[in-house]
PDB file of C-alpha atoms in Angstrom:
ATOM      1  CA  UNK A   1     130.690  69.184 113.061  1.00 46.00           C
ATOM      2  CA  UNK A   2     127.466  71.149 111.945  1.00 65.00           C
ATOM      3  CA  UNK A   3     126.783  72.807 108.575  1.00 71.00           C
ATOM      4  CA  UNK A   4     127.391  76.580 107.739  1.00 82.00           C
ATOM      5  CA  UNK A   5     123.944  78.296 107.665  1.00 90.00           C
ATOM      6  CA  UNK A   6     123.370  79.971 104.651  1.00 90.00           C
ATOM      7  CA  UNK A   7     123.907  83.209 106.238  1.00 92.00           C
ATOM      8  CA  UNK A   8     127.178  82.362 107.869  1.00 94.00           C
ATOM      9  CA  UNK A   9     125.122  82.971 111.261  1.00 96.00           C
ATOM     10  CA  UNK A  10     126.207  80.148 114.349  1.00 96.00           C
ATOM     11  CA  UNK A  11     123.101  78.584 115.525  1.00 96.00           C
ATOM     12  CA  UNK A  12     121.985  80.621 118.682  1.00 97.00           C
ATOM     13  CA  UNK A  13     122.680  84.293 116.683  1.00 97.00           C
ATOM     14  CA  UNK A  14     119.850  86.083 115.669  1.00 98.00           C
ATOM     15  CA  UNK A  15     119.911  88.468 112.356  1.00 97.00           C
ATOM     16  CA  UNK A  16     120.482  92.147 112.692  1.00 98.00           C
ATOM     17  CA  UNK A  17     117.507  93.550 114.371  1.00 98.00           C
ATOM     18  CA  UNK A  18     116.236  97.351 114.553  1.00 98.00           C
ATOM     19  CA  UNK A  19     113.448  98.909 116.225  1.00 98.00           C
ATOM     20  CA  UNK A  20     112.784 102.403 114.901  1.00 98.00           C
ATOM     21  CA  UNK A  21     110.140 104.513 116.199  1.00 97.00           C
ATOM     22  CA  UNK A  22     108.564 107.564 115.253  1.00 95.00           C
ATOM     23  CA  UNK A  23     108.614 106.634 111.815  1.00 96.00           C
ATOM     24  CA  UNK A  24     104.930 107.759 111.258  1.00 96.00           C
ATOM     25  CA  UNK A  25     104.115 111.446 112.482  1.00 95.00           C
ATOM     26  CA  UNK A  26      99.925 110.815 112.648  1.00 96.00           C
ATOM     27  CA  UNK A  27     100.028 107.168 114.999  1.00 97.00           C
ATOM     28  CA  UNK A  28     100.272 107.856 118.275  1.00 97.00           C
ATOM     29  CA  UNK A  29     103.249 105.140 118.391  1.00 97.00           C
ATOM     30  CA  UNK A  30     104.400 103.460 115.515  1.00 98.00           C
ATOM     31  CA  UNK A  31     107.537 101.452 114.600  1.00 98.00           C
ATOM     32  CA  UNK A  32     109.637 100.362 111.901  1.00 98.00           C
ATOM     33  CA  UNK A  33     111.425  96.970 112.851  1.00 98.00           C
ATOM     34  CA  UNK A  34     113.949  95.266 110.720  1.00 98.00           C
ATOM     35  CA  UNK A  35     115.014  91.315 111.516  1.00 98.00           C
ATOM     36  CA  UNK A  36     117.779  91.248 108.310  1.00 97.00           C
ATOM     37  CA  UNK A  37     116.253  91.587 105.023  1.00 97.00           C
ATOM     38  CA  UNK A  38     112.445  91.548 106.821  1.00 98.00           C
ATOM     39  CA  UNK A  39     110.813  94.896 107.284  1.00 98.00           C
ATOM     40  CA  UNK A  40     107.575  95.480 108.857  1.00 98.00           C
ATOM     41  CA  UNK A  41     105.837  98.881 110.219  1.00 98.00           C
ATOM     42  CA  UNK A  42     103.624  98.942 113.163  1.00 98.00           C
ATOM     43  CA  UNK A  43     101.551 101.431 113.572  1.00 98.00           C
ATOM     44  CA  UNK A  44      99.707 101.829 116.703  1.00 98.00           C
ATOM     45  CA  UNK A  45      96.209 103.525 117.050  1.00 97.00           C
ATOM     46  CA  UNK A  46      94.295 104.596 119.979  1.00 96.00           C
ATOM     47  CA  UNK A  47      90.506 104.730 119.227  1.00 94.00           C
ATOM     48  CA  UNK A  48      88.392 106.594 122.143  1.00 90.00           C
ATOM     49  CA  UNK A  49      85.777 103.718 121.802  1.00 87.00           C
ATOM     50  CA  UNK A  50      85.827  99.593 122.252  1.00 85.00           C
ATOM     51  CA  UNK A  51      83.922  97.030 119.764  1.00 85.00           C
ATOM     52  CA  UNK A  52      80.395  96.994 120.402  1.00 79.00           C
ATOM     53  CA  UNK A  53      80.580  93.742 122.151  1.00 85.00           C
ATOM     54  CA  UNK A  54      82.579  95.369 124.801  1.00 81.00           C
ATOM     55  CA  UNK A  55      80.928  98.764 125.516  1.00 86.00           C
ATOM     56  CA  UNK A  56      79.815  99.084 129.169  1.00 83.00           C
ATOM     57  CA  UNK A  57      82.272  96.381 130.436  1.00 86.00           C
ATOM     58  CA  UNK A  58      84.975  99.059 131.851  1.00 87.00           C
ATOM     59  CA  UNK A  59      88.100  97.878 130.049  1.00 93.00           C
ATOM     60  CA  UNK A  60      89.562  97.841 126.844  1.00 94.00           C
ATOM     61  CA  UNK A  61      90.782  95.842 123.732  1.00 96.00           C
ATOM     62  CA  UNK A  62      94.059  95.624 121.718  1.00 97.00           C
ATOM     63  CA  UNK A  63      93.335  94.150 118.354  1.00 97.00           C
ATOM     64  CA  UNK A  64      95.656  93.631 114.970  1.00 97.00           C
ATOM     65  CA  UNK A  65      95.607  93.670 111.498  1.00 96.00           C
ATOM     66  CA  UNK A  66      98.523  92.185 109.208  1.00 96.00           C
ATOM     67  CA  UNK A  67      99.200  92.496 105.315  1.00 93.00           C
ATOM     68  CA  UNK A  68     101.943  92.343 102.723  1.00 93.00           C
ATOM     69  CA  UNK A  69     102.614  95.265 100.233  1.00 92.00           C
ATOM     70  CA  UNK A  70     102.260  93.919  96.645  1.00 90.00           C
ATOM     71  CA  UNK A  71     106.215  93.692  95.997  1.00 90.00           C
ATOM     72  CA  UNK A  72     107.211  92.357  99.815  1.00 94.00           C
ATOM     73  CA  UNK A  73     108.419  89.585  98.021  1.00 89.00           C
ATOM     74  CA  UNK A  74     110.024  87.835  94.901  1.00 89.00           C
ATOM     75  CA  UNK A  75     107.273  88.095  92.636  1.00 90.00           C
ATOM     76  CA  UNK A  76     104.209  91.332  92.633  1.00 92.00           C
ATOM     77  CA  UNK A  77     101.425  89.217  94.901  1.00 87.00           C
ATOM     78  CA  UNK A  78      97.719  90.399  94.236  1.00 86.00           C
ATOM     79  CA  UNK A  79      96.336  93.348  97.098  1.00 86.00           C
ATOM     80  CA  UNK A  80      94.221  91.023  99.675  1.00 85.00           C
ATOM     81  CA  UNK A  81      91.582  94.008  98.666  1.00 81.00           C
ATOM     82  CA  UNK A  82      91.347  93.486  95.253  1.00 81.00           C
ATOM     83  CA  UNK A  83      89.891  89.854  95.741  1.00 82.00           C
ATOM     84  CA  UNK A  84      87.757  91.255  98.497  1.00 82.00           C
ATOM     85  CA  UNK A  85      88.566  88.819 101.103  1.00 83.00           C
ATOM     86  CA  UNK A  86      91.603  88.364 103.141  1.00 87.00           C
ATOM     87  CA  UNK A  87      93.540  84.754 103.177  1.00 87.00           C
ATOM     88  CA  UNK A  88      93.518  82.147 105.842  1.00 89.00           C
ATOM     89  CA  UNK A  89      97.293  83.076 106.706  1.00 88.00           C
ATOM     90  CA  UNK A  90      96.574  86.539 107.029  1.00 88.00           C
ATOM     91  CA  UNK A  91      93.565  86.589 109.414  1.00 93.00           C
ATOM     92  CA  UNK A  92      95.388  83.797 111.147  1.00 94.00           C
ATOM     93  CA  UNK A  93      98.670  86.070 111.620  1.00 95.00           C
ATOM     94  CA  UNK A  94      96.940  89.227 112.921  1.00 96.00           C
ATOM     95  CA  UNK A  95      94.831  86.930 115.670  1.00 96.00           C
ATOM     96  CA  UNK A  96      98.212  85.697 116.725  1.00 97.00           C
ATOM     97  CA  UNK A  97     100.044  89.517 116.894  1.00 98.00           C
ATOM     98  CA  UNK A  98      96.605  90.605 118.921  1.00 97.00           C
ATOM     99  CA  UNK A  99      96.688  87.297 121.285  1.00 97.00           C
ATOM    100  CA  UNK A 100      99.901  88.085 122.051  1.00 98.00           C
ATOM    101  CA  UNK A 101     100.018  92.008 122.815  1.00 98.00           C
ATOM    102  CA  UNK A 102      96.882  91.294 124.577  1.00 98.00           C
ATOM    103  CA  UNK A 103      97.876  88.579 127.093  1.00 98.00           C
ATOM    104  CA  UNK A 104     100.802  91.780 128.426  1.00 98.00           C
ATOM    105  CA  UNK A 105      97.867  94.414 129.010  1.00 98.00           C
ATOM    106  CA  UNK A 106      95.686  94.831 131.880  1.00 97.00           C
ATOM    107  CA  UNK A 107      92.508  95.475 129.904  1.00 96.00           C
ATOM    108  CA  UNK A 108      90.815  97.251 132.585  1.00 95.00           C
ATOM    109  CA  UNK A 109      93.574 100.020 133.038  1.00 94.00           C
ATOM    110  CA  UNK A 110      93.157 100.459 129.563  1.00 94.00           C
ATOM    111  CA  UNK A 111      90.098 101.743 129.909  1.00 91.00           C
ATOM    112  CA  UNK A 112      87.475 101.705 127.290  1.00 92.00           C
ATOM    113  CA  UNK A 113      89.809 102.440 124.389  1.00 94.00           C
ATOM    114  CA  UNK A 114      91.353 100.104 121.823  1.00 96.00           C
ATOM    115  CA  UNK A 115      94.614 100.140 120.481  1.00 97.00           C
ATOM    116  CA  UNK A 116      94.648  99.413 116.708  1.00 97.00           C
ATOM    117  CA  UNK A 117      98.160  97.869 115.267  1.00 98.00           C
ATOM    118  CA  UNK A 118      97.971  97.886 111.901  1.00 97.00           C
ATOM    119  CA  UNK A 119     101.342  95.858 110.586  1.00 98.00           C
ATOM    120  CA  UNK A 120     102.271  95.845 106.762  1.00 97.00           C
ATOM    121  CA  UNK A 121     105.243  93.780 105.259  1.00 97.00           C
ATOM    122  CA  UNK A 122     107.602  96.241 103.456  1.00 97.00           C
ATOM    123  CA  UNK A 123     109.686  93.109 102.738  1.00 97.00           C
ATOM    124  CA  UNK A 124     109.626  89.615 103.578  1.00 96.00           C
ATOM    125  CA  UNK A 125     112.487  87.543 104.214  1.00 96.00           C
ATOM    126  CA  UNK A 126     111.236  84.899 106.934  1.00 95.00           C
ATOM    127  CA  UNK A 127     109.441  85.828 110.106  1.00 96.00           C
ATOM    128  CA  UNK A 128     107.462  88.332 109.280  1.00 97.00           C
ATOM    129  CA  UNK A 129     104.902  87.641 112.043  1.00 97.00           C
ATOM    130  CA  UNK A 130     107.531  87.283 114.985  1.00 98.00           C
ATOM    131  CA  UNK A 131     108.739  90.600 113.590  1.00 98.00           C
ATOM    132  CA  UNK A 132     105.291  91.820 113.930  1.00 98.00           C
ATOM    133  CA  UNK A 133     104.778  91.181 117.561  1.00 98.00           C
ATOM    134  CA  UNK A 134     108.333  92.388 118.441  1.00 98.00           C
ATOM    135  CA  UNK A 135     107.752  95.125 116.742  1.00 98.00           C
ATOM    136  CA  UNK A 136     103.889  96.266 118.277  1.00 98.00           C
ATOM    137  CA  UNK A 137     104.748  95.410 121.340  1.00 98.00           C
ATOM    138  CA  UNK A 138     107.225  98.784 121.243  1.00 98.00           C
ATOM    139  CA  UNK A 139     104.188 100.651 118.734  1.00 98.00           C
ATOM    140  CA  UNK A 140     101.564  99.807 121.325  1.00 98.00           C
ATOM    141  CA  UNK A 141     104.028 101.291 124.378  1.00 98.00           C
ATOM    142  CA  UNK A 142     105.070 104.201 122.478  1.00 97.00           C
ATOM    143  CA  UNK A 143     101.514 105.233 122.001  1.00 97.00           C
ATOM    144  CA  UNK A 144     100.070 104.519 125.545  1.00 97.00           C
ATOM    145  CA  UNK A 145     103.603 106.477 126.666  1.00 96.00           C
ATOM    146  CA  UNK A 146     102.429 109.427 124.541  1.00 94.00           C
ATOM    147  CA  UNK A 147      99.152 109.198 126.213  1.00 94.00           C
ATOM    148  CA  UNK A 148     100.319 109.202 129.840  1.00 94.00           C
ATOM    149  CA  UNK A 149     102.411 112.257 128.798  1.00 94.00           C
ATOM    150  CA  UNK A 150      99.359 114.658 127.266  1.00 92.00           C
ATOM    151  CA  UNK A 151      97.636 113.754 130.219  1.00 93.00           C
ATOM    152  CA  UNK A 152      94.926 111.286 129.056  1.00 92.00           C
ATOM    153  CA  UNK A 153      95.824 108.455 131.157  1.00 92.00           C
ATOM    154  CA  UNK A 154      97.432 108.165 134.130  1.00 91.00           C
ATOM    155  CA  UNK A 155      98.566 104.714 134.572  1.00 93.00           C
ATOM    156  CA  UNK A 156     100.410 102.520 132.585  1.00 95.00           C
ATOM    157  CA  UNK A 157      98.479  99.246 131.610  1.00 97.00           C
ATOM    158  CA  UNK A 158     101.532  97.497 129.689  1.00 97.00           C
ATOM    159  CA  UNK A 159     102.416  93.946 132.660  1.00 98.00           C
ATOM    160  CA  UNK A 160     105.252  92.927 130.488  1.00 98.00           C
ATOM    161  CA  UNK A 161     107.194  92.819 127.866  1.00 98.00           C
ATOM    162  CA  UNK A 162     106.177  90.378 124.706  1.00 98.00           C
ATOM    163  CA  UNK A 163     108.423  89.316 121.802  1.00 98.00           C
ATOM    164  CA  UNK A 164     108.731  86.695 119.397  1.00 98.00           C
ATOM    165  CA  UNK A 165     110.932  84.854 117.589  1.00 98.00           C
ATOM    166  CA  UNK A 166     111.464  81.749 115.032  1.00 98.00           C
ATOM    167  CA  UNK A 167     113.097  78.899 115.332  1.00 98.00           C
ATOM    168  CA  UNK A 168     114.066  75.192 113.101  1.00 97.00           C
ATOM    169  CA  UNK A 169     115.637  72.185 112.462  1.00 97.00           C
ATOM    170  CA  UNK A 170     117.967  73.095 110.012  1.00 95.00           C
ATOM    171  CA  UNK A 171     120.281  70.578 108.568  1.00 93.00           C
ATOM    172  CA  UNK A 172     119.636  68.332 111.399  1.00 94.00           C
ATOM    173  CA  UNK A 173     120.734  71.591 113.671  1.00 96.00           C
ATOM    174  CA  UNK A 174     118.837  73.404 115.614  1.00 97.00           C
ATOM    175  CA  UNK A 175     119.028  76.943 114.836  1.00 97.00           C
ATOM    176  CA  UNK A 176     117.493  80.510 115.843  1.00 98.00           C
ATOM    177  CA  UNK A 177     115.814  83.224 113.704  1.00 98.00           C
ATOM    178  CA  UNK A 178     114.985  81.676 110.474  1.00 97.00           C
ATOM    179  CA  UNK A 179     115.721  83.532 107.151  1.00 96.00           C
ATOM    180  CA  UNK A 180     113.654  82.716 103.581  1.00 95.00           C
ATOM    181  CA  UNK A 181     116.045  80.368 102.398  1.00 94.00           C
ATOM    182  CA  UNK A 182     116.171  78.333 105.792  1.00 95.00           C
ATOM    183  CA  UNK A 183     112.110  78.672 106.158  1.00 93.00           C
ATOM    184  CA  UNK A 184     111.624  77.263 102.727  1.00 92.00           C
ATOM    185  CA  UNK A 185     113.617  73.966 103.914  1.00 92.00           C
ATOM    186  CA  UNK A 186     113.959  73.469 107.372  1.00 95.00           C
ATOM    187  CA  UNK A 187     112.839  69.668 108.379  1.00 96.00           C
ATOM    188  CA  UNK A 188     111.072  71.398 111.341  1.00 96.00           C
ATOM    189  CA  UNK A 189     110.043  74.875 112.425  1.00 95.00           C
ATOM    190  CA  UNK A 190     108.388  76.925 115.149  1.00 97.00           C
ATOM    191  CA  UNK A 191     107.778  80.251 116.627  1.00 98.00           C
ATOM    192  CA  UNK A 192     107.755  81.318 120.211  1.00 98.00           C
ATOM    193  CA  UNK A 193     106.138  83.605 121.535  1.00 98.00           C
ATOM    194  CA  UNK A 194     107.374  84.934 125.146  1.00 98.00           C
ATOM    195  CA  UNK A 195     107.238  87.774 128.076  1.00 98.00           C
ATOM    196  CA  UNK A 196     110.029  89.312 129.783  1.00 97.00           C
ATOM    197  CA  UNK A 197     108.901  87.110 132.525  1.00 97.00           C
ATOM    198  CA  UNK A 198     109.535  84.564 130.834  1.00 94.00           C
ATOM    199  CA  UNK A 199     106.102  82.972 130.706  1.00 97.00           C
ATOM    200  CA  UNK A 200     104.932  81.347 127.360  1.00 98.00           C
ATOM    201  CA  UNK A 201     102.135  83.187 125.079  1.00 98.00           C
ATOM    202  CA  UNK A 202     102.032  80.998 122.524  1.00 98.00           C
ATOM    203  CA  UNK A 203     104.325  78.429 120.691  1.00 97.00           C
ATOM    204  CA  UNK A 204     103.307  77.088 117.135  1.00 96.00           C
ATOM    205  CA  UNK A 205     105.826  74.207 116.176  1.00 96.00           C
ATOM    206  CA  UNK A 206     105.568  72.124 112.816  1.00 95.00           C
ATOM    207  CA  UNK A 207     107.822  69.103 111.372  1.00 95.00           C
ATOM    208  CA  UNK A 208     107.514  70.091 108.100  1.00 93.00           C
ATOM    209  CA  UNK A 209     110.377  67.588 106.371  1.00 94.00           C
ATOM    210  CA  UNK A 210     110.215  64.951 109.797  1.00 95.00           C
ATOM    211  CA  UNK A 211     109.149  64.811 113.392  1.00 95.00           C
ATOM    212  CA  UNK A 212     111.298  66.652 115.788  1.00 94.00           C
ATOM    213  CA  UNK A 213     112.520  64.844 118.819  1.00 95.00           C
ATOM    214  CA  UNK A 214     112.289  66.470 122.539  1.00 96.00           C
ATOM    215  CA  UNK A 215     115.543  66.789 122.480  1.00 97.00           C
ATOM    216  CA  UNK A 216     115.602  69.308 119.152  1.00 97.00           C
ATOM    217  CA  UNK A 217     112.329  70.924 120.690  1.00 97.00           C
ATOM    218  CA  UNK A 218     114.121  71.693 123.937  1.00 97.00           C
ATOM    219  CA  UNK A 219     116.947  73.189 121.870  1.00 97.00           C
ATOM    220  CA  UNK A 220     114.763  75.077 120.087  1.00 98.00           C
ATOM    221  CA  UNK A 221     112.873  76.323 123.371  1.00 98.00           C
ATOM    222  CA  UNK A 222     116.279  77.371 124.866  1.00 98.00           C
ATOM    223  CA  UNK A 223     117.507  79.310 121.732  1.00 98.00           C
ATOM    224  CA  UNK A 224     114.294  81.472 121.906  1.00 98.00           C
ATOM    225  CA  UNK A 225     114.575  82.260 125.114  1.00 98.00           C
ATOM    226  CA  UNK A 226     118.166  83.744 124.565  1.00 98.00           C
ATOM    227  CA  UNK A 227     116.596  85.562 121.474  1.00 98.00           C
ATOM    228  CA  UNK A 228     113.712  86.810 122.902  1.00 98.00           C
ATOM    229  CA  UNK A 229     116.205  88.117 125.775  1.00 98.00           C
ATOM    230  CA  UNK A 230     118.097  90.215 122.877  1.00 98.00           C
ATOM    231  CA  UNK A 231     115.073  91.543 121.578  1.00 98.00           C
ATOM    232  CA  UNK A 232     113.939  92.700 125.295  1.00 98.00           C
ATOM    233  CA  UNK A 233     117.037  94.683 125.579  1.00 98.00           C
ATOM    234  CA  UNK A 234     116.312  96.199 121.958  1.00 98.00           C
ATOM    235  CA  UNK A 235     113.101  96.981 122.619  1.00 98.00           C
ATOM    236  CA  UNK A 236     113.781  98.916 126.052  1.00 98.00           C
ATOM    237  CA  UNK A 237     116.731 100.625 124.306  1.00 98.00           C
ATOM    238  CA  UNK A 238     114.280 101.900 121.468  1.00 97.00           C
ATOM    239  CA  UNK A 239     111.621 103.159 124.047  1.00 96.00           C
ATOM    240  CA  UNK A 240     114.482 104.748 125.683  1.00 93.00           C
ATOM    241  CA  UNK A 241     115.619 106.450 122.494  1.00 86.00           C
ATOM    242  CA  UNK A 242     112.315 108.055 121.390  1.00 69.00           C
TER     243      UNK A 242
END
C-alpha cells in the first residue's frame, strides 16, 4: 500500500495546470502558466537583430532569462539586481529554458532574429523551471504566430513541441509533478525535459536522501512521459484559444 501524498494527488496525476496567453499587451507572445500554487509569466520578445557572435551566419537564436519576484516565496528574498550579480541557480535555470526551446527551432528559418523569453516567478511552489519551459514554449509560438500573421515571416520555424516536467522518489514511491513540500524531502528527484516526439532534451536526476534504482528511474521516465503528454494537449488547446 503506498502513502497519501501530501496533496492527496495518486502518483501519475499532475497538479492543476493553466496556460494563459495574452496576458501582456506589448510581447509579441507572452504567457501566464500556473502548475498549482506555482506561477510564472513568459514573455516572449522578438528582437530584429542576433548576438554579435552570430551576425552574418543566416539564422537565428532563442535565448532566456529567469528570476524570482522578491515575495515568490515564504520569506521577501533580496532582487538578484541589488547584489549586482545573478546566482549560480539562476543563470543555470535560464541556460536550461533556452537549451530546451532551442533544440525545437530550426534556427535558420528563424532568420536573423532572436526571440527573448524573459520568465519571472510570481510564486514558487516546486518546479518553477519545468513551468518555465512549458510555459515559453507556448510564449515563443504565440509570438512567431503573430509574426506569420502581420506578414513578417512566412514560415513557421517551431519542429516540435517541448515541455517539461518534475519528477521523485517520494516516500519510497515514485511520483509525478513535485510540489514544495515533496521537493524539500523527496529521497530522489529529477526533471525531464521532452518533445512531442517524444525525443529527450534534457533529463537532470539527483538522489538527494539515497540512490535511486533503475527500476524507480524507469518509473520516473514513464510518469513524465504521460505528463508531458497532458501538457502537449494544454499547450495546443491554449494556442488554439488565443
Amino acid at each position: 500500500m503506498t502513502a497519501p501524498r501530501p496533496s492527496g494527488r495518486i502518483a501519475d496525476q499532475l497538479r492543476p495546470v493553466t496556460l494563459e496567453t495574452g496576458v501582456n499587451r506589448y510581447a509579441e507572445g507572452s504567457c501566464l502558466v500556473s502548475f498549482g500554487h506555482t506561477r510564472v509569466l513568459v514573455t516572449a520578445s522578438v528582437e530584429e537583430n542576433v548576438p554579435g557572435w552570430m551576425r552574418g551566419k543566416g539564422q537565428g537564436w532563442v535565448t532566456a532569462e529567469y528570476g524570482m519576484l522578491p515575495r515568490a516565496t515564504h520569506t521577501r528574498g533580496r532582487r538578484e539586481a541589488a547584489s549586482g550579480k545573478q546566482s549560480g541557480r539562476t543563470q543555470e535555470i535560464q541556460r536550461l529554458i533556452g537549451r530546451s526551446l532551442r533544440a525545437v527551432v530550426d534556427l535558420k528559418a528563424l532568420g536573423e532574429r532572436q526571440v527573448v523569453l524573459d520568465c519571472d516567478v510570481i510564486q514558487a511552489d516546486g518546479g518553477t523551471r519545468t513551468a518555465a519551459i512549458t510555459g515559453a514554449w507556448v510564449a515563443m509560438a504565440s509570438a512567431l504566430k503573430y509574426l506569420r500573421e502581420e506578414g513578417v515571416m512566412t514560415t513557421d520555424p517551431i519542429l516540435d513541441q517541448v515541455a517539461a516536467v518534475s519528477c521523485g522518489v517520494c516516500a519510497d514511491q515514485p511520483v509525478l509533478d513535485l510540489d514544495y513540500e515533496e521537493d524539500s524531502s523527496a529521497e530522489a528527484d529529477s526533471n525531464f525535459v521532452l518533445t512531442g516526439a517524444g525525443d529527450i532534451v534534457e533529463i537532470q536526476a539527483t538522489g538527494e536522501k539515497r540512490g535511486f534504482s533503475r527500476a524507480e528511474f524507469d518509473r520516473l521516465f514513464e510518469l513524465a512521459h504521460g505528463g508531458c503528454a497532458e501538457l502537449f494537449a494544454l499547450q495546443r488547446a491554449a494556442l488554439e484559444a488565443r
